[in-house]
Coordinates of C-alpha atoms (C1' of nucleotides) in Angstrom, one line a residue:
Chain Z
M1 CA 97.2 151.8 115.2
A2 CA 96.7 152.7 119.0
A3 CA 100.0 151.7 120.2
P4 CA 100.1 150.2 123.6
P5 CA 102.3 152.5 125.8
P6 CA 103.9 150.0 128.3
P7 CA 106.7 147.8 127.1
A8 CA 105.0 144.9 128.8
D9 CA 106.2 141.8 127.3
A10 CA 103.2 139.6 127.8
D11 CA 103.8 136.5 125.7
P12 CA 107.0 134.3 126.0
R13 CA 106.5 133.7 122.2
V14 CA 106.6 137.4 121.6
E15 CA 109.6 137.6 123.9
A16 CA 111.5 134.9 122.0
L17 CA 110.8 136.7 118.7
V18 CA 111.9 139.9 120.0
H19 CA 115.1 138.4 121.3
D20 CA 115.7 137.1 117.9
L21 CA 115.0 140.4 116.2
I22 CA 117.3 142.1 118.7
G23 CA 120.0 139.7 117.8
R24 CA 119.8 140.5 114.1
V25 CA 119.5 144.1 114.5
A26 CA 121.9 144.7 117.4
D27 CA 124.7 144.1 114.9
K28 CA 127.7 146.1 114.7
W29 CA 127.6 146.9 111.0
T30 CA 123.9 147.5 111.1
M31 CA 124.2 150.0 113.6
L32 CA 126.8 151.7 111.9
V33 CA 125.0 151.9 108.6
L34 CA 121.9 152.9 110.3
E35 CA 123.7 156.0 111.9
I36 CA 125.3 157.0 108.8
L37 CA 122.3 156.8 106.7
E38 CA 120.4 158.7 109.3
E39 CA 122.9 161.5 109.4
R40 CA 123.5 161.7 105.7
G41 CA 120.3 160.6 103.9
E42 CA 120.7 158.8 100.7
L43 CA 124.1 157.3 99.7
R44 CA 125.7 155.2 97.0
F45 CA 127.4 151.9 97.8
T46 CA 131.0 153.3 97.8
E47 CA 130.0 156.5 99.7
L48 CA 128.7 154.3 102.4
S49 CA 131.7 152.2 102.3
R50 CA 134.1 155.4 102.6
S51 CA 132.0 156.6 105.5
I52 CA 132.5 153.6 107.5
G53 CA 136.0 153.1 106.4
T54 CA 136.8 149.8 107.9
I55 CA 134.1 147.6 106.4
S56 CA 134.8 145.4 103.5
Q57 CA 132.6 145.2 100.4
K58 CA 131.5 141.8 101.3
M59 CA 130.2 142.8 104.7
L60 CA 128.6 146.0 103.5
T61 CA 126.7 144.2 100.8
Q62 CA 125.6 141.5 103.1
T63 CA 124.6 144.1 105.8
L64 CA 122.6 146.2 103.3
R65 CA 120.9 143.1 101.9
H66 CA 119.6 142.1 105.4
M67 CA 118.7 145.5 106.2
E68 CA 116.7 145.6 103.0
R69 CA 115.2 142.2 103.7
D70 CA 114.1 143.5 107.1
G71 CA 112.6 146.7 105.5
L72 CA 115.1 149.0 107.1
V73 CA 116.6 150.4 103.9
I74 CA 115.4 151.0 100.3
R75 CA 117.8 150.2 97.6
T76 CA 117.3 152.0 94.3
V77 CA 119.1 150.9 91.2
H78 CA 119.8 153.3 88.4
P79 CA 120.1 151.3 85.2
V80 CA 123.1 153.4 83.9
V81 CA 126.3 152.2 82.5
P82 CA 128.6 152.5 85.5
P83 CA 126.3 151.0 88.1
K84 CA 124.6 153.5 90.4
V85 CA 122.8 152.3 93.4
E86 CA 121.5 154.4 96.3
Y87 CA 120.5 153.4 99.7
R88 CA 118.3 155.3 102.0
L89 CA 116.3 154.4 105.2
T90 CA 112.8 153.5 105.3
E91 CA 110.6 154.9 108.0
L92 CA 111.0 151.7 109.9
G93 CA 114.7 152.1 109.7
Q94 CA 114.5 155.7 110.7
S95 CA 112.4 154.6 113.8
L96 CA 115.1 152.0 114.6
G97 CA 117.8 154.7 114.3
A98 CA 115.7 156.8 116.7
A99 CA 115.5 153.9 119.2
F100 CA 119.2 153.4 119.0
C101 CA 119.8 157.0 119.5
G102 CA 119.7 156.5 123.2
V103 CA 122.4 153.9 123.0
W104 CA 124.6 156.3 121.2
I105 CA 124.1 159.0 123.7
W106 CA 124.8 156.5 126.7
A107 CA 127.9 155.3 124.9
E108 CA 129.1 158.9 124.4
Q109 CA 128.4 159.9 128.0
N110 CA 129.7 157.0 129.6
L111 CA 132.8 156.1 127.6
A112 CA 135.1 157.4 130.3
A113 CA 133.3 155.5 133.0
V114 CA 133.7 152.3 130.9
E115 CA 137.3 152.8 130.4
K116 CA 137.9 153.6 134.1
A117 CA 136.0 150.6 135.2
R118 CA 138.3 148.5 132.9
E119 CA 141.4 149.9 134.4
T120 CA 140.1 149.2 137.7
F121 CA 139.5 145.6 136.7
D122 CA 142.6 145.1 134.8
G123 CA 145.1 147.0 136.9
P124 CA 145.2 145.7 140.6
L125 CA 146.2 142.1 139.1
P126 CA 150.1 142.3 139.1
S127 CA 150.5 144.1 142.6
E128 CA 148.0 141.9 144.4
G129 CA 148.6 140.1 147.4
Chain N
M1 CA 127.9 165.6 136.4
A2 CA 126.2 168.3 134.3
A3 CA 125.3 166.1 131.3
P4 CA 125.5 167.8 127.9
P5 CA 121.9 167.4 126.6
P6 CA 122.6 167.0 122.8
P7 CA 124.1 163.8 121.3
A8 CA 126.6 166.1 119.2
D9 CA 129.5 163.8 118.2
A10 CA 132.2 166.6 117.9
D11 CA 135.3 164.5 117.5
P12 CA 135.9 161.8 115.2
R13 CA 138.2 160.2 117.9
V14 CA 135.3 160.0 120.3
E15 CA 133.1 158.6 117.5
A16 CA 135.6 155.9 116.9
L17 CA 135.7 155.1 120.5
V18 CA 132.0 155.2 120.7
H19 CA 131.8 152.9 117.7
D20 CA 134.0 150.5 119.5
L21 CA 132.1 150.6 122.6
I22 CA 128.8 150.0 121.0
G23 CA 130.4 147.1 119.1
R24 CA 131.1 145.5 122.5
V25 CA 127.9 146.5 124.2
A26 CA 125.6 145.7 121.4
D27 CA 126.1 142.2 121.8
K28 CA 123.1 139.7 121.9
W29 CA 124.1 137.9 125.1
T30 CA 124.9 141.2 126.9
M31 CA 121.6 142.6 126.0
L32 CA 119.7 139.7 127.3
V33 CA 121.6 139.6 130.6
L34 CA 121.1 143.3 131.0
E35 CA 117.4 143.0 130.4
I36 CA 117.0 140.1 132.9
L37 CA 119.1 141.6 135.6
E38 CA 117.2 144.9 135.2
E39 CA 113.9 143.0 135.6
R40 CA 114.7 140.7 138.4
G41 CA 117.4 142.3 140.3
E42 CA 120.1 140.2 141.9
L43 CA 120.6 136.7 140.5
R44 CA 122.8 133.7 140.9
F45 CA 124.6 132.1 138.1
T46 CA 122.3 129.2 137.5
E47 CA 119.2 131.4 137.9
L48 CA 120.5 133.6 135.2
S49 CA 121.4 130.7 133.1
R50 CA 117.7 129.3 133.5
S51 CA 116.4 132.7 132.8
I52 CA 118.1 133.0 129.5
G53 CA 117.4 129.4 128.7
T54 CA 119.5 129.0 125.6
I55 CA 122.9 130.2 126.7
S56 CA 125.8 127.8 127.5
Q57 CA 127.7 128.1 130.8
K58 CA 130.7 129.2 128.7
M59 CA 129.0 132.1 127.2
L60 CA 127.3 133.2 130.4
T61 CA 130.6 133.1 132.2
Q62 CA 132.2 135.1 129.4
T63 CA 129.5 137.5 129.1
L64 CA 129.4 138.2 132.9
R65 CA 133.0 138.8 133.0
H66 CA 133.1 141.3 130.3
M67 CA 130.2 143.2 131.7
E68 CA 131.9 143.1 135.2
R69 CA 135.1 144.5 133.6
D70 CA 133.0 147.2 131.9
G71 CA 131.6 148.2 135.1
L72 CA 128.1 146.9 134.1
V73 CA 127.6 144.4 136.8
I74 CA 128.7 143.7 140.4
R75 CA 129.9 140.0 141.1
T76 CA 129.5 139.0 144.7
V77 CA 131.0 135.8 145.8
H78 CA 129.8 134.2 149.1
P79 CA 132.4 131.9 150.4
V80 CA 130.1 129.1 151.2
V81 CA 130.4 125.5 150.5
P82 CA 128.1 125.0 147.5
P83 CA 129.5 128.0 145.8
K84 CA 127.1 130.9 145.7
V85 CA 127.8 134.0 143.5
E86 CA 125.2 136.8 142.8
Y87 CA 125.2 139.4 140.0
R88 CA 123.5 142.6 139.9
L89 CA 123.7 145.6 137.7
T90 CA 125.7 148.8 138.6
E91 CA 124.3 152.1 138.1
L92 CA 126.1 152.3 134.9
G93 CA 124.6 148.9 133.9
Q94 CA 121.1 150.2 134.8
S95 CA 121.6 153.4 132.8
L96 CA 122.7 151.1 129.7
G97 CA 119.5 149.1 130.3
A98 CA 117.5 152.1 130.2
A99 CA 119.1 153.2 127.1
F100 CA 118.4 150.0 125.3
C101 CA 114.9 150.1 126.5
G102 CA 114.0 152.1 123.5
V103 CA 115.3 149.3 121.2
W104 CA 113.2 146.6 123.0
I105 CA 110.1 148.7 122.7
W106 CA 110.8 149.3 119.0
A107 CA 111.5 145.6 118.5
E108 CA 108.2 144.7 120.2
Q109 CA 106.4 147.2 118.3
N110 CA 107.8 146.5 114.9
L111 CA 108.2 142.8 115.0
A112 CA 105.2 142.4 112.6
A113 CA 106.4 145.0 110.3
V114 CA 109.8 143.3 110.0
E115 CA 108.3 140.0 109.3
K116 CA 106.0 141.4 106.8
A117 CA 109.0 143.2 105.1
R118 CA 110.7 139.8 105.0
E119 CA 107.8 138.0 103.4
T120 CA 107.6 140.7 100.7
F121 CA 111.4 140.4 100.1
D122 CA 111.4 136.7 100.0
G123 CA 108.1 135.8 98.6
P124 CA 108.1 137.4 95.0
L125 CA 111.2 135.5 93.8
P126 CA 109.5 132.2 92.6
S127 CA 106.6 133.8 90.6
E128 CA 108.6 136.5 89.2
G129 CA 108.5 137.5 85.4
Chain F
dT1 C1' 130.7 105.2 150.2
dG2 C1' 128.5 107.5 146.9
dT3 C1' 126.0 111.2 144.8
dC4 C1' 124.5 115.9 144.3
dA5 C1' 124.8 120.9 143.8
dC6 C1' 127.2 125.2 142.4
dG7 C1' 130.1 127.9 139.6
dC8 C1' 133.0 127.7 137.2
dT9 C1' 137.4 126.1 133.8
dC10 C1' 139.1 123.4 130.0
dT11 C1' 139.3 120.8 126.0
dC12 C1' 137.5 119.7 121.5
dC13 C1' 134.8 120.5 117.8
dT14 C1' 131.6 122.7 114.5
dT15 C1' 129.6 126.9 112.9
dT16 C1' 129.7 131.5 111.9
dT17 C1' 132.0 135.8 110.8
dG18 C1' 134.7 138.5 108.2
dG19 C1' 138.7 139.6 105.3
dT20 C1' 141.3 139.3 100.6
dA21 C1' 141.4 138.7 96.0
dA22 C1' 139.7 137.7 91.8
dG23 C1' 136.1 138.0 88.3
dT24 C1' 131.9 140.3 85.8
dA25 C1' 129.6 143.5 82.6
dC26 C1' 129.9 147.5 80.0
dA27 C1' 130.6 152.2 78.4
dA28 C1' 133.4 156.1 78.4
dA29 C1' 137.9 157.9 78.2
dT30 C1' 142.9 157.3 76.7
Chain I
dA1 C1' 143.1 147.9 72.7
dT2 C1' 143.6 148.9 77.3
dT3 C1' 142.3 151.1 81.5
dT4 C1' 138.7 153.0 84.6
dG5 C1' 134.9 153.1 87.6
dT6 C1' 130.7 150.8 89.9
dA7 C1' 128.4 147.4 92.5
dC8 C1' 128.6 143.6 93.1
dT9 C1' 129.5 137.9 93.4
dT10 C1' 132.2 134.2 94.2
dA11 C1' 135.9 131.2 96.0
dC12 C1' 139.1 130.6 99.5
dC13 C1' 141.1 131.1 104.0
dA14 C1' 141.8 132.6 109.0
dA15 C1' 139.8 133.7 113.2
dA16 C1' 136.3 134.0 116.4
dA17 C1' 132.0 132.5 118.3
dG18 C1' 129.8 129.2 120.5
dG19 C1' 128.1 124.4 122.0
dA20 C1' 128.9 119.7 124.4
dG21 C1' 131.0 117.6 127.9
dA22 C1' 134.4 116.4 131.2
dG23 C1' 136.6 117.7 135.6
dC24 C1' 137.1 120.2 140.2
dG25 C1' 136.5 121.0 145.2
dT26 C1' 133.8 120.1 149.1
dG27 C1' 130.3 119.7 152.3
dA28 C1' 125.6 118.0 153.2
dC29 C1' 122.8 114.2 152.7
dA30 C1' 121.3 109.3 151.8

DNA sequence: TGTCACGCTCTCCTTTTGGTAAGTACAAAT
DNA sequence: ATTTGTACTTACCAAAAGGAGAGCGTGACA
């Protein structure tokens, strides 16, 4: 398991697969679920739903299934009468969360810069000439 | 510009804005353009198009406009006869690229793990019982 | 005269995304 | 008997994403 240190993308095949994987994983809902499970540990379906707030049941189910399929979360079903299902991150999921951490930090630190850039871009239009 | 070191998300308002920003920036095409411009520097429209390979003109234009609006790229128009437009990352864009670097590395290193997880998830279905 | 190249823009079309609402199963509570 | 709560699933519908292809302006080049 000697992980090669540099991010060198040698093969174009690998690069294509990586692009594909990124496309799947860089999903809005996936990132949100990842962050919440990382912060709060093991959560039930409705707890997760309430934590995100704006997600529909359908999307949450779908997102969780995809994450489970990709080995990012573990789904534990307790065979009790009102269904109880708990979700938590795998090690793989935790490592992805850690990788995305840099992006969260970037977003927090550069939020103002982005908004200012937008104002500059949008603003000058009406009084141009 | 004394950047606060910890990723502490104090306000829920900030968090909402960050979620929003992440949703915009964690876009498949944005990430691809970001990576390519980071690697290759300043590129023309068609060079960018060919580098990505699978993107349509429409999406490339759209992605670049959004990135320009968000202050991630600079668009330089040379008023020559066959139009010549060059794109390069701003410092903000470069910093986002750096932040996403961790995700690329994660994807490269864990590609096999994800694929194996998928096989495990998909495989056992037919012979279950 | 005609064609090509570039960086778009526009229209038309299909696919994907995502929301709403209803249904399911079952036991405990009312 | 009816309601409640959970974690879905399904059907249906609207909106957005995204691809294909045509058009534009123009100057060099054949």
